[in-house]
mmCIF file of C-alpha atoms in Angstrom:
data_model
loop_
_atom_site.group_PDB
_atom_site.id
_atom_site.type_symbol
_atom_site.label_atom_id
_atom_site.label_comp_id
_atom_site.label_asym_id
_atom_site.label_seq_id
_atom_site.Cartn_x
_atom_site.Cartn_y
_atom_site.Cartn_z
ATOM 1 C CA UNK A 4 53.241 63.357 -24.364
ATOM 2 C CA UNK A 5 53.993 61.152 -21.308
ATOM 3 C CA UNK A 6 50.405 61.363 -20.134
ATOM 4 C CA UNK A 7 49.133 60.171 -23.494
ATOM 5 C CA UNK A 8 51.569 57.265 -23.532
ATOM 6 C CA UNK A 9 50.584 56.169 -20.008
ATOM 7 C CA UNK A 10 46.892 56.309 -20.884
ATOM 8 C CA UNK A 11 47.496 54.175 -23.953
ATOM 9 C CA UNK A 12 49.451 51.653 -21.846
ATOM 10 C CA UNK A 13 46.661 51.472 -19.295
ATOM 11 C CA UNK A 14 44.082 51.035 -22.022
ATOM 12 C CA UNK A 15 46.189 48.307 -23.594
ATOM 13 C CA UNK A 16 46.523 46.509 -20.289
ATOM 14 C CA UNK A 17 42.764 46.662 -19.663
ATOM 15 C CA UNK A 18 42.141 45.328 -23.150
ATOM 16 C CA UNK A 19 44.576 42.468 -22.594
ATOM 17 C CA UNK A 20 42.952 41.524 -19.265
ATOM 18 C CA UNK A 21 39.527 41.623 -20.925
ATOM 19 C CA UNK A 22 40.768 39.288 -23.624
ATOM 20 C CA UNK A 23 42.143 36.889 -21.037
ATOM 21 C CA UNK A 24 38.868 37.002 -19.085
ATOM 22 C CA UNK A 25 36.896 36.263 -22.243
ATOM 23 C CA UNK A 26 39.199 33.382 -23.086
ATOM 24 C CA UNK A 27 38.902 31.984 -19.541
ATOM 25 C CA UNK A 28 35.101 32.300 -19.661
ATOM 26 C CA UNK A 29 34.896 30.501 -22.994
ATOM 27 C CA UNK A 30 37.233 27.809 -21.733
ATOM 28 C CA UNK A 31 35.179 27.437 -18.532
ATOM 29 C CA UNK A 32 31.955 27.033 -20.494
ATOM 30 C CA UNK A 33 33.584 24.447 -22.729
ATOM 31 C CA UNK A 34 34.881 22.557 -19.679
ATOM 32 C CA UNK A 35 31.438 22.647 -18.039
ATOM 33 C CA UNK A 36 29.868 21.306 -21.237
ATOM 34 C CA UNK A 37 32.375 18.454 -21.263
ATOM 35 C CA UNK A 38 31.547 17.638 -17.636
ATOM 36 C CA UNK A 39 27.785 17.590 -18.363
ATOM 37 C CA UNK A 40 28.309 15.369 -21.385
ATOM 38 C CA UNK A 41 30.438 12.973 -19.347
ATOM 39 C CA UNK A 42 27.882 12.896 -16.511
ATOM 40 C CA UNK A 43 25.026 12.183 -18.908
ATOM 41 C CA UNK A 44 26.985 9.378 -20.554
ATOM 42 C CA UNK A 45 27.726 7.847 -17.124
ATOM 43 C CA UNK A 46 24.059 8.189 -16.092
ATOM 44 C CA UNK A 47 22.943 6.517 -19.310
ATOM 45 C CA UNK A 48 25.214 3.577 -18.512
ATOM 46 C CA UNK A 49 23.831 3.265 -14.969
ATOM 47 C CA UNK A 50 20.158 3.947 -15.696
ATOM 48 C CA UNK A 51 18.403 1.818 -18.283
ATOM 49 C CA UNK A 52 15.393 2.923 -20.274
ATOM 50 C CA UNK A 53 12.324 3.407 -18.065
ATOM 51 C CA UNK A 54 14.176 4.507 -14.934
ATOM 52 C CA UNK A 55 12.081 6.623 -12.554
ATOM 53 C CA UNK A 56 11.921 7.669 -8.918
ATOM 54 C CA UNK A 57 8.980 9.327 -7.184
ATOM 55 C CA UNK A 58 8.967 10.728 -3.662
ATOM 56 C CA UNK A 59 5.408 10.770 -2.341
ATOM 57 C CA UNK A 60 3.433 11.286 0.832
ATOM 58 C CA UNK A 61 -0.034 11.925 2.179
ATOM 59 C CA UNK A 62 -1.813 12.703 5.406
ATOM 60 C CA UNK A 63 -5.326 12.677 6.828
ATOM 61 C CA UNK A 64 -6.280 15.191 9.500
ATOM 62 C CA UNK A 65 -9.775 15.150 10.958
ATOM 63 C CA UNK A 66 -12.096 16.037 13.815
ATOM 64 C CA UNK A 67 -13.943 13.088 15.321
ATOM 65 C CA UNK A 68 -16.787 12.280 17.643
ATOM 66 C CA UNK A 69 -16.886 8.674 18.868
ATOM 67 C CA UNK A 70 -19.889 7.391 20.804
ATOM 68 C CA UNK A 71 -19.934 3.927 22.369
ATOM 69 C CA UNK A 72 -21.579 1.974 25.174
ATOM 70 C CA UNK A 73 -19.719 1.499 28.432
ATOM 71 C CA UNK A 74 -18.190 -1.920 28.943
ATOM 72 C CA UNK A 75 -19.825 -3.897 31.760
ATOM 73 C CA UNK A 76 -18.378 -2.749 35.081
ATOM 74 C CA UNK A 77 -16.450 0.091 33.456
ATOM 75 C CA UNK A 78 -16.665 3.804 34.188
ATOM 76 C CA UNK A 79 -15.022 4.824 30.900
ATOM 77 C CA UNK A 80 -16.491 7.696 28.933
ATOM 78 C CA UNK A 81 -19.102 6.825 26.335
ATOM 79 C CA UNK A 82 -18.199 9.762 24.106
ATOM 80 C CA UNK A 83 -14.856 11.074 22.864
ATOM 81 C CA UNK A 84 -14.185 14.140 20.712
ATOM 82 C CA UNK A 85 -11.075 15.758 19.328
ATOM 83 C CA UNK A 86 -8.716 16.287 16.417
ATOM 84 C CA UNK A 87 -6.624 13.473 15.047
ATOM 85 C CA UNK A 88 -3.836 13.056 12.498
ATOM 86 C CA UNK A 89 -5.113 9.671 11.333
ATOM 87 C CA UNK A 90 -2.032 8.912 9.297
ATOM 88 C CA UNK A 91 0.963 10.682 7.817
ATOM 89 C CA UNK A 92 3.061 8.664 5.397
ATOM 90 C CA UNK A 93 6.178 9.228 3.293
ATOM 91 C CA UNK A 94 7.735 6.992 0.691
ATOM 92 C CA UNK A 95 9.826 6.604 -2.417
ATOM 93 C CA UNK A 96 9.037 4.304 -5.330
ATOM 94 C CA UNK A 97 9.976 3.843 -8.937
ATOM 95 C CA UNK A 98 11.489 1.674 -11.638
ATOM 96 C CA UNK A 99 15.125 0.750 -12.099
ATOM 97 C CA UNK A 100 14.322 -0.328 -15.659
ATOM 98 C CA UNK A 101 11.411 -1.898 -17.509
ATOM 99 C CA UNK A 102 11.627 -5.073 -15.396
ATOM 100 C CA UNK A 103 12.747 -3.987 -11.902
ATOM 101 C CA UNK A 104 10.709 -1.775 -9.547
ATOM 102 C CA UNK A 105 10.712 -0.927 -5.844
ATOM 103 C CA UNK A 106 8.770 0.803 -3.062
ATOM 104 C CA UNK A 107 9.804 1.899 0.437
ATOM 105 C CA UNK A 108 7.200 3.649 2.607
ATOM 106 C CA UNK A 109 6.895 4.512 6.285
ATOM 107 C CA UNK A 110 4.368 6.210 8.549
ATOM 108 C CA UNK A 111 4.396 8.403 11.635
ATOM 109 C CA UNK A 112 2.614 6.940 14.628
ATOM 110 C CA UNK A 113 -0.372 9.139 15.532
ATOM 111 C CA UNK A 114 0.349 8.500 19.220
ATOM 112 C CA UNK A 115 3.864 9.768 19.904
ATOM 113 C CA UNK A 116 4.932 10.581 16.345
ATOM 114 C CA UNK A 117 7.563 7.844 15.964
ATOM 115 C CA UNK A 118 8.379 6.799 12.404
ATOM 116 C CA UNK A 119 8.148 3.148 11.376
ATOM 117 C CA UNK A 120 8.523 1.082 8.225
ATOM 118 C CA UNK A 121 5.350 -0.020 6.421
ATOM 119 C CA UNK A 122 6.377 -1.288 2.990
ATOM 120 C CA UNK A 123 9.786 -2.309 1.700
ATOM 121 C CA UNK A 124 9.703 -4.460 -1.413
ATOM 122 C CA UNK A 125 11.364 -5.127 -4.744
ATOM 123 C CA UNK A 126 9.661 -6.572 -7.798
ATOM 124 C CA UNK A 127 10.698 -8.185 -11.062
ATOM 125 C CA UNK A 128 8.347 -8.390 -14.061
ATOM 126 C CA UNK A 129 8.731 -11.366 -16.344
ATOM 127 C CA UNK A 130 7.195 -11.666 -19.782
ATOM 128 C CA UNK A 131 3.674 -12.948 -20.418
ATOM 129 C CA UNK A 132 2.092 -11.269 -17.363
ATOM 130 C CA UNK A 133 4.140 -12.917 -14.591
ATOM 131 C CA UNK A 134 5.947 -11.042 -11.806
ATOM 132 C CA UNK A 135 7.492 -11.758 -8.408
ATOM 133 C CA UNK A 136 7.665 -9.486 -5.358
ATOM 134 C CA UNK A 137 9.652 -9.930 -2.142
ATOM 135 C CA UNK A 138 9.968 -8.003 1.104
ATOM 136 C CA UNK A 139 7.364 -6.500 3.445
ATOM 137 C CA UNK A 140 3.902 -5.605 2.125
ATOM 138 C CA UNK A 141 0.204 -6.474 2.450
ATOM 139 C CA UNK A 142 -0.831 -10.093 2.064
ATOM 140 C CA UNK A 143 -3.348 -10.501 -0.816
ATOM 141 C CA UNK A 144 -6.511 -11.281 1.185
ATOM 142 C CA UNK A 145 -9.215 -8.611 1.640
ATOM 143 C CA UNK A 146 -9.817 -6.273 -1.294
ATOM 144 C CA UNK A 147 -10.669 -3.378 1.045
ATOM 145 C CA UNK A 148 -7.249 -3.702 2.671
ATOM 146 C CA UNK A 149 -5.456 -3.887 -0.679
ATOM 147 C CA UNK A 150 -7.042 -0.654 -1.958
ATOM 148 C CA UNK A 151 -4.847 2.313 -0.986
ATOM 149 C CA UNK A 152 -5.673 4.626 1.951
ATOM 150 C CA UNK A 153 -6.198 7.437 -0.560
ATOM 151 C CA UNK A 154 -8.683 5.470 -2.701
ATOM 152 C CA UNK A 155 -11.222 4.320 -0.110
ATOM 153 C CA UNK A 156 -14.920 5.117 -0.410
ATOM 154 C CA UNK A 157 -15.262 6.279 3.215
ATOM 155 C CA UNK A 158 -12.804 8.260 5.346
ATOM 156 C CA UNK A 159 -11.435 5.016 6.799
ATOM 157 C CA UNK A 160 -11.627 1.264 6.369
ATOM 158 C CA UNK A 161 -14.424 -0.711 7.982
ATOM 159 C CA UNK A 162 -14.617 -2.671 11.246
ATOM 160 C CA UNK A 163 -15.131 -5.717 9.022
ATOM 161 C CA UNK A 164 -11.696 -5.100 7.517
ATOM 162 C CA UNK A 165 -10.102 -4.642 10.940
ATOM 163 C CA UNK A 166 -11.536 -7.957 12.138
ATOM 164 C CA UNK A 167 -10.395 -10.141 9.225
ATOM 165 C CA UNK A 168 -7.432 -8.410 7.582
ATOM 166 C CA UNK A 169 -4.055 -10.139 7.644
ATOM 167 C CA UNK A 170 -2.331 -6.752 7.268
ATOM 168 C CA UNK A 171 1.333 -6.478 6.339
ATOM 169 C CA UNK A 172 3.729 -9.374 6.536
ATOM 170 C CA UNK A 173 7.063 -10.515 5.096
ATOM 171 C CA UNK A 174 7.505 -13.006 2.290
ATOM 172 C CA UNK A 175 7.580 -13.725 -1.434
ATOM 173 C CA UNK A 176 4.602 -13.257 -3.762
ATOM 174 C CA UNK A 177 4.047 -14.532 -7.305
ATOM 175 C CA UNK A 178 1.540 -12.699 -9.502
ATOM 176 C CA UNK A 179 -0.078 -13.264 -12.877
ATOM 177 C CA UNK A 180 -2.378 -10.873 -14.726
ATOM 178 C CA UNK A 181 -4.315 -11.555 -17.920
ATOM 179 C CA UNK A 182 -7.025 -9.582 -19.676
ATOM 180 C CA UNK A 183 -9.896 -11.013 -17.617
ATOM 181 C CA UNK A 184 -8.352 -12.660 -14.569
ATOM 182 C CA UNK A 185 -5.416 -12.321 -12.207
ATOM 183 C CA UNK A 186 -3.875 -14.275 -9.371
ATOM 184 C CA UNK A 187 -1.595 -13.564 -6.394
ATOM 185 C CA UNK A 188 -0.004 -16.250 -4.243
ATOM 186 C CA UNK A 189 2.236 -15.426 -1.270
ATOM 187 C CA UNK A 190 4.459 -17.488 1.005
ATOM 188 C CA UNK A 191 4.805 -15.456 4.221
ATOM 189 C CA UNK A 192 5.424 -15.358 7.974
ATOM 190 C CA UNK A 193 1.739 -15.245 8.901
ATOM 191 C CA UNK A 194 -0.760 -12.487 9.567
ATOM 192 C CA UNK A 195 0.319 -9.059 10.815
ATOM 193 C CA UNK A 196 4.062 -9.699 10.918
ATOM 194 C CA UNK A 197 5.024 -6.053 10.471
ATOM 195 C CA UNK A 198 8.731 -5.381 11.151
ATOM 196 C CA UNK A 199 9.182 -8.698 12.934
ATOM 197 C CA UNK A 200 12.452 -10.561 13.196
ATOM 198 C CA UNK A 201 12.675 -14.314 12.696
ATOM 199 C CA UNK A 202 12.729 -14.895 16.448
ATOM 200 C CA UNK A 203 9.536 -12.884 16.981
ATOM 201 C CA UNK A 204 7.194 -14.515 14.476
ATOM 202 C CA UNK A 205 3.936 -16.079 15.627
ATOM 203 C CA UNK A 206 3.685 -18.587 12.756
ATOM 204 C CA UNK A 207 6.027 -21.144 11.238
ATOM 205 C CA UNK A 208 4.606 -20.536 7.787
ATOM 206 C CA UNK A 209 1.728 -18.696 6.134
ATOM 207 C CA UNK A 210 0.111 -19.087 2.712
ATOM 208 C CA UNK A 211 -2.162 -16.472 1.151
ATOM 209 C CA UNK A 212 -3.778 -16.663 -2.288
ATOM 210 C CA UNK A 213 -6.238 -14.386 -4.085
ATOM 211 C CA UNK A 214 -8.051 -14.837 -7.403
ATOM 212 C CA UNK A 215 -10.028 -12.169 -9.275
ATOM 213 C CA UNK A 216 -12.164 -12.358 -12.411
ATOM 214 C CA UNK A 217 -13.150 -9.223 -14.337
ATOM 215 C CA UNK A 218 -16.281 -9.560 -16.453
ATOM 216 C CA UNK A 219 -16.275 -6.009 -17.834
ATOM 217 C CA UNK A 220 -14.192 -2.851 -17.610
ATOM 218 C CA UNK A 221 -10.511 -2.205 -17.029
ATOM 219 C CA UNK A 222 -8.299 -3.301 -14.132
ATOM 220 C CA UNK A 223 -7.486 0.334 -13.345
ATOM 221 C CA UNK A 224 -11.140 0.958 -12.521
ATOM 222 C CA UNK A 225 -10.777 -1.334 -9.508
ATOM 223 C CA UNK A 226 -7.798 0.467 -7.981
ATOM 224 C CA UNK A 227 -10.337 2.496 -5.964
ATOM 225 C CA UNK A 228 -13.959 2.214 -4.812
ATOM 226 C CA UNK A 229 -15.238 5.434 -6.385
ATOM 227 C CA UNK A 230 -16.525 5.640 -9.958
ATOM 228 C CA UNK A 231 -16.445 9.146 -11.426
ATOM 229 C CA UNK A 232 -19.120 10.501 -13.735
ATOM 230 C CA UNK A 233 -16.526 10.442 -16.512
ATOM 231 C CA UNK A 234 -15.694 6.754 -15.925
ATOM 232 C CA UNK A 235 -14.995 4.481 -18.877
ATOM 233 C CA UNK A 236 -18.321 2.673 -18.451
ATOM 234 C CA UNK A 237 -19.848 -0.317 -16.695
ATOM 235 C CA UNK A 238 -17.397 -2.671 -14.936
ATOM 236 C CA UNK A 239 -17.757 -5.641 -12.621
ATOM 237 C CA UNK A 240 -15.402 -7.995 -10.819
ATOM 238 C CA UNK A 241 -15.599 -10.888 -8.361
ATOM 239 C CA UNK A 242 -12.784 -12.058 -6.132
ATOM 240 C CA UNK A 243 -11.975 -14.668 -3.548
ATOM 241 C CA UNK A 244 -9.039 -15.328 -1.233
ATOM 242 C CA UNK A 245 -7.842 -17.639 1.502
ATOM 243 C CA UNK A 246 -5.095 -17.421 4.128
ATOM 244 C CA UNK A 247 -3.688 -20.279 6.188
ATOM 245 C CA UNK A 248 -0.976 -20.263 8.814
ATOM 246 C CA UNK A 249 0.324 -22.634 11.437
ATOM 247 C CA UNK A 250 2.591 -22.031 14.411
ATOM 248 C CA UNK A 251 4.304 -23.999 17.125
ATOM 249 C CA UNK A 252 7.914 -24.558 16.163
ATOM 250 C CA UNK A 253 9.137 -21.007 15.701
ATOM 251 C CA UNK A 254 11.360 -19.841 18.567
ATOM 252 C CA UNK A 255 9.971 -16.906 20.525
ATOM 253 C CA UNK A 256 11.721 -14.359 22.727
ATOM 254 C CA UNK A 257 9.328 -14.883 25.619
ATOM 255 C CA UNK A 258 9.150 -16.791 28.865
ATOM 256 C CA UNK A 259 7.475 -19.817 27.276
ATOM 257 C CA UNK A 260 10.226 -20.126 24.705
ATOM 258 C CA UNK A 261 7.924 -21.287 21.883
ATOM 259 C CA UNK A 262 4.594 -20.377 20.393
ATOM 260 C CA UNK A 263 1.455 -22.353 21.045
ATOM 261 C CA UNK A 264 0.456 -24.770 18.283
ATOM 262 C CA UNK A 265 -2.235 -22.702 16.556
ATOM 263 C CA UNK A 266 -3.784 -23.071 13.113
ATOM 264 C CA UNK A 267 -5.561 -20.111 11.540
ATOM 265 C CA UNK A 268 -7.588 -19.971 8.345
ATOM 266 C CA UNK A 269 -9.287 -16.860 6.935
ATOM 267 C CA UNK A 270 -11.388 -16.838 3.753
ATOM 268 C CA UNK A 271 -13.355 -14.239 1.828
ATOM 269 C CA UNK A 272 -15.397 -13.615 -1.308
ATOM 270 C CA UNK A 273 -16.317 -10.205 -2.709
ATOM 271 C CA UNK A 274 -17.908 -8.485 -5.677
ATOM 272 C CA UNK A 275 -17.652 -5.003 -7.197
ATOM 273 C CA UNK A 276 -19.888 -3.039 -9.580
ATOM 274 C CA UNK A 277 -19.063 0.336 -11.141
ATOM 275 C CA UNK A 278 -20.849 2.604 -13.607
ATOM 276 C CA UNK A 279 -20.737 6.209 -14.714
ATOM 277 C CA UNK A 280 -20.929 7.974 -11.348
ATOM 278 C CA UNK A 281 -22.005 5.080 -9.114
ATOM 279 C CA UNK A 282 -20.433 2.077 -7.375
ATOM 280 C CA UNK A 283 -21.338 -0.887 -5.168
ATOM 281 C CA UNK A 284 -19.231 -3.385 -3.243
ATOM 282 C CA UNK A 285 -20.052 -6.367 -1.012
ATOM 283 C CA UNK A 286 -17.855 -8.854 0.825
ATOM 284 C CA UNK A 287 -18.175 -11.857 3.127
ATOM 285 C CA UNK A 288 -15.395 -13.266 5.321
ATOM 286 C CA UNK A 289 -14.925 -15.989 7.863
ATOM 287 C CA UNK A 290 -12.112 -17.213 10.078
ATOM 288 C CA UNK A 291 -11.272 -20.210 12.217
ATOM 289 C CA UNK A 292 -8.689 -20.121 15.004
ATOM 290 C CA UNK A 293 -7.747 -23.556 16.339
ATOM 291 C CA UNK A 294 -5.257 -23.432 19.243
ATOM 292 C CA UNK A 295 -3.748 -26.670 20.530
ATOM 293 C CA UNK A 296 -5.555 -27.510 23.741
ATOM 294 C CA UNK A 297 -7.788 -24.414 23.481
ATOM 295 C CA UNK A 298 -11.262 -23.579 22.215
ATOM 296 C CA UNK A 299 -11.875 -23.353 18.490
ATOM 297 C CA UNK A 300 -13.487 -20.114 17.351
ATOM 298 C CA UNK A 301 -15.353 -19.453 14.099
ATOM 299 C CA UNK A 302 -16.122 -15.810 13.329
ATOM 300 C CA UNK A 303 -18.039 -14.387 10.377
ATOM 301 C CA UNK A 304 -18.756 -10.996 8.917
ATOM 302 C CA UNK A 305 -20.090 -9.191 5.901
ATOM 303 C CA UNK A 306 -19.983 -5.709 4.427
ATOM 304 C CA UNK A 307 -21.959 -3.801 1.835
ATOM 305 C CA UNK A 308 -21.302 -0.273 0.617
ATOM 306 C CA UNK A 309 -22.121 2.005 -2.299
ATOM 307 C CA UNK A 310 -21.791 5.536 -3.550
ATOM 308 C CA UNK A 311 -23.184 7.896 -6.171
ATOM 309 C CA UNK A 312 -21.667 11.079 -7.546
ATOM 310 C CA UNK A 313 -24.186 13.914 -7.166
ATOM 311 C CA UNK A 314 -21.715 16.376 -8.731
ATOM 312 C CA UNK A 315 -18.371 15.975 -10.520
ATOM 313 C CA UNK A 316 -16.465 16.240 -7.185
ATOM 314 C CA UNK A 317 -19.162 15.333 -4.617
ATOM 315 C CA UNK A 318 -20.213 11.825 -3.672
ATOM 316 C CA UNK A 319 -22.878 10.433 -1.361
ATOM 317 C CA UNK A 320 -22.027 7.022 0.104
ATOM 318 C CA UNK A 321 -23.271 4.537 2.679
ATOM 319 C CA UNK A 322 -21.725 1.483 4.321
ATOM 320 C CA UNK A 323 -23.032 -1.257 6.602
ATOM 321 C CA UNK A 324 -20.958 -4.060 8.112
ATOM 322 C CA UNK A 325 -21.607 -6.749 10.694
ATOM 323 C CA UNK A 326 -19.266 -8.943 12.743
ATOM 324 C CA UNK A 327 -20.652 -12.241 14.096
ATOM 325 C CA UNK A 328 -18.244 -13.591 16.748
ATOM 326 C CA UNK A 329 -18.257 -17.181 17.907
ATOM 327 C CA UNK A 330 -20.464 -17.511 20.972
ATOM 328 C CA UNK A 331 -18.240 -20.237 22.441
ATOM 329 C CA UNK A 332 -15.242 -17.929 22.777
ATOM 330 C CA UNK A 333 -14.169 -17.326 26.392
ATOM 331 C CA UNK A 334 -15.606 -14.090 27.720
ATOM 332 C CA UNK A 335 -18.212 -13.799 24.978
ATOM 333 C CA UNK A 336 -21.664 -12.833 26.207
ATOM 334 C CA UNK A 337 -23.520 -13.576 22.973
#
């Protein structure tokens, strides 16, 4: 009789604990649901419609053979081979809402591996096609430079681009885009002012402006140089740009104390054609460097390139570019 009573008491105790556990579990789930609901309501207050954030990155790894003539009086090798991590980049970009967007991107130096800032900008989109961007980014000059690393026709940009590109700089840019034309105008610190402080700038002021007219096609077709076999159809665009900068008053952290008075102007015109599985691009550029008390130099160059898709994922391409340096430049043999 005692044994039976004890067993019943034990069973009753187990049943009571099970009931308490079930009640605690149900209460815990209810509490968790309340927390999730509260978090979502707070997030909806902080994040407007259209909020997004994308972490991205890309790299190019290659084997190279570089053949070149020896410089006069030099014993350097005329051929170099080896593997190279051309670039490795990481970034984050997105939209805060339908009007505000941002992008921050950096790259690892292929010689030493140090990480440095490339782009850091914010942007606000107004109505009627207008927008403004501020921070550090590429000045709107050469189209080849403005097309992303991942959307080039060849494995790398041309020597033509290296000779005339203004690269990244810091400033404010106003943009307008319509159905057939678009414009970008930037007030900046001058060419190639990447990660420079105000005391390290080579120009007092820089102005860069680019205009593009699209006769056929969609603007998205010109975000790269390749035209896939499934492309939307024939498209063509012409563009032109100019960059001017002057220096001489900006304080410099060097022995001279100030920059030399130097005016620089770079100008370009280009045209693009795209069809179903083929593309063509040509560009001309010129520059004038006018240092105070020095020798003026006028350089010119042109580029032509094209490609054709021989299969859905295989493209044959060719590129030819020429640089014509000023023969009056000191040390020039031409």
